[in-house]
XYZ file of C-alpha atoms in Angstrom:
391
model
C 44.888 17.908 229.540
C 46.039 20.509 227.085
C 48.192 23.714 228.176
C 46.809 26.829 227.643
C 50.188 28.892 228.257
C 51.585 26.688 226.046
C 48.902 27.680 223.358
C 49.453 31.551 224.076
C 53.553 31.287 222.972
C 52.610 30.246 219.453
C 51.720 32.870 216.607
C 49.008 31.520 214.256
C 49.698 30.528 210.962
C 47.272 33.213 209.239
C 49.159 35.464 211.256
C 52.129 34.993 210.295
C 51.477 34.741 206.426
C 49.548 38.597 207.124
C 53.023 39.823 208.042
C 55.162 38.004 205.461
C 52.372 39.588 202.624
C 52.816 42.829 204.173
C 56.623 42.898 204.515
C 56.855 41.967 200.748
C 54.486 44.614 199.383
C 56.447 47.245 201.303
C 59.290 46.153 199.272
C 57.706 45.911 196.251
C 55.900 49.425 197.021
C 59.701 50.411 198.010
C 61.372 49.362 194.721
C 58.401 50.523 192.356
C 58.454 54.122 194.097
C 62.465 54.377 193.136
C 61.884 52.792 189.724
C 59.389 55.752 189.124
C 61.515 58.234 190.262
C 64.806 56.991 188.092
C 62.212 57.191 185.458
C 61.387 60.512 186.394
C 65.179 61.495 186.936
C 66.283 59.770 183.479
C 63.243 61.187 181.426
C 64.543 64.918 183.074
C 68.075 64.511 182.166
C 67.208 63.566 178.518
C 64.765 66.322 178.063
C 68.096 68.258 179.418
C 70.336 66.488 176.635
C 67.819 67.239 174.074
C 67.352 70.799 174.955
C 71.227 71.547 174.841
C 70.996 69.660 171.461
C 68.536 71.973 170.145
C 70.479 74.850 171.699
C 73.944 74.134 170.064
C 72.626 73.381 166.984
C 70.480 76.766 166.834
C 73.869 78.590 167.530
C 75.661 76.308 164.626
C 73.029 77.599 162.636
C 73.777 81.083 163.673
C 77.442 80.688 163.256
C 76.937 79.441 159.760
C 74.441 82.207 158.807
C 77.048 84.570 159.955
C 80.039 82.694 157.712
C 77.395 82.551 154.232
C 76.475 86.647 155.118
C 80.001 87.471 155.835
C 81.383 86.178 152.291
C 78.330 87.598 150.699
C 78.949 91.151 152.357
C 82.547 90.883 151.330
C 81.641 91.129 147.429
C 78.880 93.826 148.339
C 81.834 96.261 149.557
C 85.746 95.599 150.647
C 85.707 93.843 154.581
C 86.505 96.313 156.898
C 89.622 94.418 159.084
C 88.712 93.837 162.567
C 85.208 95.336 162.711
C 82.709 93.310 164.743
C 79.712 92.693 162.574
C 76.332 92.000 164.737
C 72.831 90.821 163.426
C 69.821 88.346 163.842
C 68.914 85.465 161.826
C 64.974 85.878 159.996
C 62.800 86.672 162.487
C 64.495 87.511 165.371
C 64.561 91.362 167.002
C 67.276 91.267 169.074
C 70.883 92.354 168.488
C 72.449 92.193 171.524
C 74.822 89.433 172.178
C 74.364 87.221 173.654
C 71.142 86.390 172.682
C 67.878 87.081 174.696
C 64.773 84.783 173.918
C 63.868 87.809 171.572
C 66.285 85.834 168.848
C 68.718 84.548 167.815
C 72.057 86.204 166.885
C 75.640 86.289 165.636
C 78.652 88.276 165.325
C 81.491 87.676 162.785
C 84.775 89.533 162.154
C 87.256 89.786 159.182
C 90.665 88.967 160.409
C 94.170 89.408 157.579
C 96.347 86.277 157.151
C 99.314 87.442 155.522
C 97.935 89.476 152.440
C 94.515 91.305 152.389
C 93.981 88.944 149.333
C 92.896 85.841 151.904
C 91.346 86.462 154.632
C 89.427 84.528 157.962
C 86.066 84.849 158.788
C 85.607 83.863 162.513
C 82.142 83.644 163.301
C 80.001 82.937 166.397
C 76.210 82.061 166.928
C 73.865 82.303 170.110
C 70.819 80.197 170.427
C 67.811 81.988 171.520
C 68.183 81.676 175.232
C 71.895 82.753 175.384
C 72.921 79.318 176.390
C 75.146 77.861 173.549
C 77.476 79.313 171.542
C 79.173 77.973 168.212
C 82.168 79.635 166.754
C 83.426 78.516 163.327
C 86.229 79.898 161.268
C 86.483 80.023 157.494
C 89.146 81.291 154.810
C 88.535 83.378 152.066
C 90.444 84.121 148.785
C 90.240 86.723 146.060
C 89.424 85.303 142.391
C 89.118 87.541 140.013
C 87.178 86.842 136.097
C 89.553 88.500 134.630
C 92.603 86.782 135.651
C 91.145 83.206 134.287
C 91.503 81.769 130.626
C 88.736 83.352 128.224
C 87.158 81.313 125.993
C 89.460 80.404 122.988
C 86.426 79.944 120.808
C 82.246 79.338 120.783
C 82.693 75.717 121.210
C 84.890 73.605 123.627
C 84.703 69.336 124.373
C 86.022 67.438 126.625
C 84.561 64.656 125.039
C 83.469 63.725 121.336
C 82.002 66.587 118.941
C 79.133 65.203 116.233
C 76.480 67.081 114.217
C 73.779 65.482 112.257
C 72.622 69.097 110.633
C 73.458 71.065 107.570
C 72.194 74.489 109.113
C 73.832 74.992 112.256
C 75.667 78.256 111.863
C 78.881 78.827 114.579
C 80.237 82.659 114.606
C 84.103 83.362 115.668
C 85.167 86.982 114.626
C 87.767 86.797 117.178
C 90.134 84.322 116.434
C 88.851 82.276 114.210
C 88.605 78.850 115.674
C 85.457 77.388 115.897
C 85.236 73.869 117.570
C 87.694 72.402 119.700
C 87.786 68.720 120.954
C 89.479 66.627 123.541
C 88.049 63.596 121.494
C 87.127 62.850 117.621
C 84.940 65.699 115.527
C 82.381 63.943 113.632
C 80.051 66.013 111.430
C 78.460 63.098 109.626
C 79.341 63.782 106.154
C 77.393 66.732 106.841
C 78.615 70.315 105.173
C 77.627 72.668 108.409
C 77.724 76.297 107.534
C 80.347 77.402 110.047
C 80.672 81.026 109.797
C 84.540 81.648 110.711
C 85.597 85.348 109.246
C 84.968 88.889 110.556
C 83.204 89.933 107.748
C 80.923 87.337 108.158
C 81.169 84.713 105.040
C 79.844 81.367 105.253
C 82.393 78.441 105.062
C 80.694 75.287 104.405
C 83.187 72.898 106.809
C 83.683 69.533 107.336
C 86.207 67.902 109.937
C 88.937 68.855 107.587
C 88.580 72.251 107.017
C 86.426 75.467 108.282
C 88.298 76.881 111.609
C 88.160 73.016 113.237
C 90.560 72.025 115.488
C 90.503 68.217 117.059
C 92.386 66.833 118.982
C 92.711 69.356 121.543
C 94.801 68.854 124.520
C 94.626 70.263 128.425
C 96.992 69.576 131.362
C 95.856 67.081 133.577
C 93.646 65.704 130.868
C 94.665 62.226 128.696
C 92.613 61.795 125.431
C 89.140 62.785 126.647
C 87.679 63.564 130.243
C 86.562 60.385 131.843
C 87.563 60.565 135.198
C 86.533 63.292 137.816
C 89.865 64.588 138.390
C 89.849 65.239 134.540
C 86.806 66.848 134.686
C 88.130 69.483 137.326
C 91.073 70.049 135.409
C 89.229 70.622 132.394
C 87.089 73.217 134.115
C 89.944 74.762 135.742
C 91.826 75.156 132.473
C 88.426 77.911 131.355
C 87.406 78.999 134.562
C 91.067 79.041 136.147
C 89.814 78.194 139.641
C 87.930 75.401 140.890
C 84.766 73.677 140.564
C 84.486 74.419 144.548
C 85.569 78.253 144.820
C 82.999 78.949 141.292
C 79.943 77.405 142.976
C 80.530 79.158 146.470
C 79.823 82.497 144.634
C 77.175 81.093 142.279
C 73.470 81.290 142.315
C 72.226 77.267 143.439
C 69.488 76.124 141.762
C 68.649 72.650 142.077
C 66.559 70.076 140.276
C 65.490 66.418 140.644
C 65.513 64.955 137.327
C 65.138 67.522 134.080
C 65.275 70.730 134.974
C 63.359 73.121 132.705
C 63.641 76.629 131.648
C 61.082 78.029 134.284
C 62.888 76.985 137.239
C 65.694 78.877 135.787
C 63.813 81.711 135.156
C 61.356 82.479 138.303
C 64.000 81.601 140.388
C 67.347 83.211 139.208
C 66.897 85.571 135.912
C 64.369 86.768 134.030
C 64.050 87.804 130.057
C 67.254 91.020 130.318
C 67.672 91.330 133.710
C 70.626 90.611 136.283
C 69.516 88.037 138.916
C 68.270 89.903 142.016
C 67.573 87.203 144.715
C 71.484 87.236 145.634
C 71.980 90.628 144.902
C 74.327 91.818 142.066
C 77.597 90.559 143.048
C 76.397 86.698 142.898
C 74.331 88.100 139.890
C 76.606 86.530 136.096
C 76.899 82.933 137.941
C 74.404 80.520 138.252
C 75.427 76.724 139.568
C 72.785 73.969 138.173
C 72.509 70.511 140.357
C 70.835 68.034 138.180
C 70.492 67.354 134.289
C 69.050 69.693 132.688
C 66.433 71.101 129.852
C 66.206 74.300 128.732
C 63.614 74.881 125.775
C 60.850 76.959 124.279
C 61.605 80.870 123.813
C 63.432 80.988 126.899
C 65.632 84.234 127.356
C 68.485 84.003 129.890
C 70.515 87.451 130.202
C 71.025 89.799 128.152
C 73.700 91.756 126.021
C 74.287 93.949 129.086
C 74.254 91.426 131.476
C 75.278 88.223 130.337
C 75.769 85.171 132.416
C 77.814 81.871 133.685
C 75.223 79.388 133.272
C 77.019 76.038 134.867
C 74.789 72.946 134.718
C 76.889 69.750 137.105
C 74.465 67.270 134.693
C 73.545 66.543 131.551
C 72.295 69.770 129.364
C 69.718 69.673 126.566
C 69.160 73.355 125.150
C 66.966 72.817 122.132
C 63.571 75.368 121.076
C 64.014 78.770 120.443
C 65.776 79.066 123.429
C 68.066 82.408 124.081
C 71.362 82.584 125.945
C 73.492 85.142 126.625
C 76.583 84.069 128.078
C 79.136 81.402 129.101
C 77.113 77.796 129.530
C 79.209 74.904 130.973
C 78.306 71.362 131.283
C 79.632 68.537 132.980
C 77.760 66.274 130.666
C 79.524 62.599 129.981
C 81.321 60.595 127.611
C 78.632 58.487 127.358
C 74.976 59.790 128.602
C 73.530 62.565 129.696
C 75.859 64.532 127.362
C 75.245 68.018 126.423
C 72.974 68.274 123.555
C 72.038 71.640 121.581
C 69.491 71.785 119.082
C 66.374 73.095 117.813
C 66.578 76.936 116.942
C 68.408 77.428 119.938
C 70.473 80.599 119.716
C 73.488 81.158 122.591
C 75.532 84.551 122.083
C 78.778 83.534 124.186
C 80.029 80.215 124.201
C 79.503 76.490 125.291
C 81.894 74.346 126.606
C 80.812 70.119 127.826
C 82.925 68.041 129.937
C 81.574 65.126 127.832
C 80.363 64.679 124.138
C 78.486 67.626 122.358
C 75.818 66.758 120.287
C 74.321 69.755 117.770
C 71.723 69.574 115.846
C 68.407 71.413 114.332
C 68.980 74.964 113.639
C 71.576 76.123 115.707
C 73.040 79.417 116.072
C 76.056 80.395 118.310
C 77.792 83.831 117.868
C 80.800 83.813 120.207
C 82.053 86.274 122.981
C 84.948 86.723 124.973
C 82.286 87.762 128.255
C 84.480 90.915 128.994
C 81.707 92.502 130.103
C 80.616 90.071 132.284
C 80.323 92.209 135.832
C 80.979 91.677 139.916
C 80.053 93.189 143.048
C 83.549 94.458 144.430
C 85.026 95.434 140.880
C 86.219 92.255 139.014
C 86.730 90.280 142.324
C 85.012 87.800 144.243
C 85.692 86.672 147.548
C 85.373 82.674 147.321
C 85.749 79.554 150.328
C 89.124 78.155 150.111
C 88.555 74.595 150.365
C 89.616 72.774 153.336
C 90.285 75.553 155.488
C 86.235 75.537 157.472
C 87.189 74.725 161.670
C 84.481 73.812 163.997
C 85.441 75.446 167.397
């Protein structure tokens, strides 16, 4: 005969496996509710990250709208030393620093380092909350036109000079000299009507006579540019500064692929008139990124207000295309080179890094550009390279 206290000591089996099911889907229950809230925690922390990224970069941003207005408002009039200069970015209202969420602001100061002549920018940004602050720091220098090489004559190579064309007329009054050349001048057995004397008279040349000098030489330069540190002494030796401190107070225009006229024109100068979209003191200088075409009946400046047309590419300037001023290329010794044709007409001078190519009917009149104006006087303020500190 069976026990039944013996029975009543003994947990059943479906019992036991309730408790066992139970115990494990509080753990489970346990482990997915802190999973969920690391999840939570995690997806906080880098909507926190990602906020103060936004943050420091909008005050970056400030900080380097404050740097680009500061060396623009130097050329406008002489920096005042030590003044605190406050404003917004585009769009905001406020002007009170730090910043509100009514915009987003900056303040930037002109400090002397040794001579007036170079000075440093330190400039700070807010973001829009008042959060983040950047504060960068920036040198400036004085360069003035007048102080750098003018053109010795209407046309200067760093590379090769050729001609296929018997009526391409080249005007020096000044001093006489008409082409000069790093590498060979090749006219093709052509007799080009280069027009060399005040008076005006037509000397038929070829590479032996008429004004033509080869075999020009510049410091830092061996036979003909083909290496970039040629090429920046090259430019250096007619702009006497460098490639860097000319394009900080340039006009930018950029292009992908060939660059025609009418980007030039509805965005920087139009037929006689100074460029207005920098203001005047950025006005004779316009910087080029990208090879570039300029045809048709263009007009760029104007006998008033010529310009420094500077094209880092290949240049074609062929049509009846107009120019009134300085153009530079950085062209090649090999292709894209700087090619003039057509009935192109420049009143100035052209200078190429690389070959030169002119054809068609080509006229160039040369000008020593001593009416070519700034903002502050003669002087620019430009970037001296190197000298930019993240703080």
């Amino acid at each position: 005969m069976s026990n039944p206290q013996l029975h009543s000591r003994h947990t059943p089996p479906n019992t036991q496996r309730g408790a066992a099911t139970l115990v494990t889907s509080l753990i489970l229950l346990l482990a997915i509710t802190l999973m969920t809230f690391s999840s939570a925690r995690v997806s906080v922390v880098e909507q926190r990250i990602a906020a103060n990224d936004y943050r420091a970069k909008q005050a970056l941003h400030a900080a380097q709208a404050a740097l680009e207005r500061a060396v623009y408002a130097s050329n406008v009039a002489a920096p005042s030393l030590g003044t605190t200069i406050t404003g917004v970015l585009p769009g905001s209202t406020s002007i009170t620093a730090p910043c509100t969420v009514a915009g987003i602001c900056y303040t930037y100061v002109y400090s002397s380092v040794l001579t007036t002549a170079l000075l440093r920018i330190t400039a700070t940004g807010w973001s829009d909350d008042g959060s983040a602050t950047k504060t960068v720091i920036q040198y400036i220098k004085k360069y003035s036109p007048r102080t750098r090489p003018a053109p010795n004559g209407p046309v200067q190579s760093g590379g090769n000079y050729s001609s296929n064309s018997n009526a391409i007329a080249i005007t020096n009054a000044v001093t006489g000299t008409v082409i000069q050349a790093q590498g060979t001048l090749d006219t093709n057995n052509k007799n080009v009507a280069y027009i060399t004397q005040a008076n005006g008279t037509t000397v038929p040349a070829t590479v032996a006579n008429g004004g033509l000098v080869p075999n020009t030489t510049t410091t830092g330069v061996t036979g003909v540019v083909n290496t970039v540190a040629e090429g920046e002494a090259y430019f250096q030796s007619i702009f006497g500064a460098t490639k860097y401190e000319i394009k900080s107070l340039s006009m930018p225009v950029a292009c992908s692929g060939p660059c025609n006229s009418s980007l030039i024109n509805n965005n920087v100068v139009k037929s006689g008139n100074t460029i207005t979209s920098y203001g005047t003191p950025k006005s004779p200088y316009i910087w080029v990124t990208g090879d570039t075409t300029i045809n048709a009946d263009t007009v760029i400046g104007s006998p008033t207000n010529p310009v420094v047309l500077i094209v880092d590419g290949g240049l074609t300037i062929n049509g009846g295309a107009t120019i009134h001023g300085y153009v530079y290329s950085t062209g090649s010794t090999t292709n894209p080179e700087t090619v003039l044709s057509g009935t192109a007409n420049i009143v100035g001078a052209v200078a190429s890094e690389g070959n030169l190519n002119a054809a068609g009917t080509l006229t160039i009149n040369f000008s020593s550009f001593t009416n070519i104006p700034g903002g502050n006087g003669l002087d620019f303020y430009v970037k001296v390279p190197g000298t930019w500190i993240d703080n």
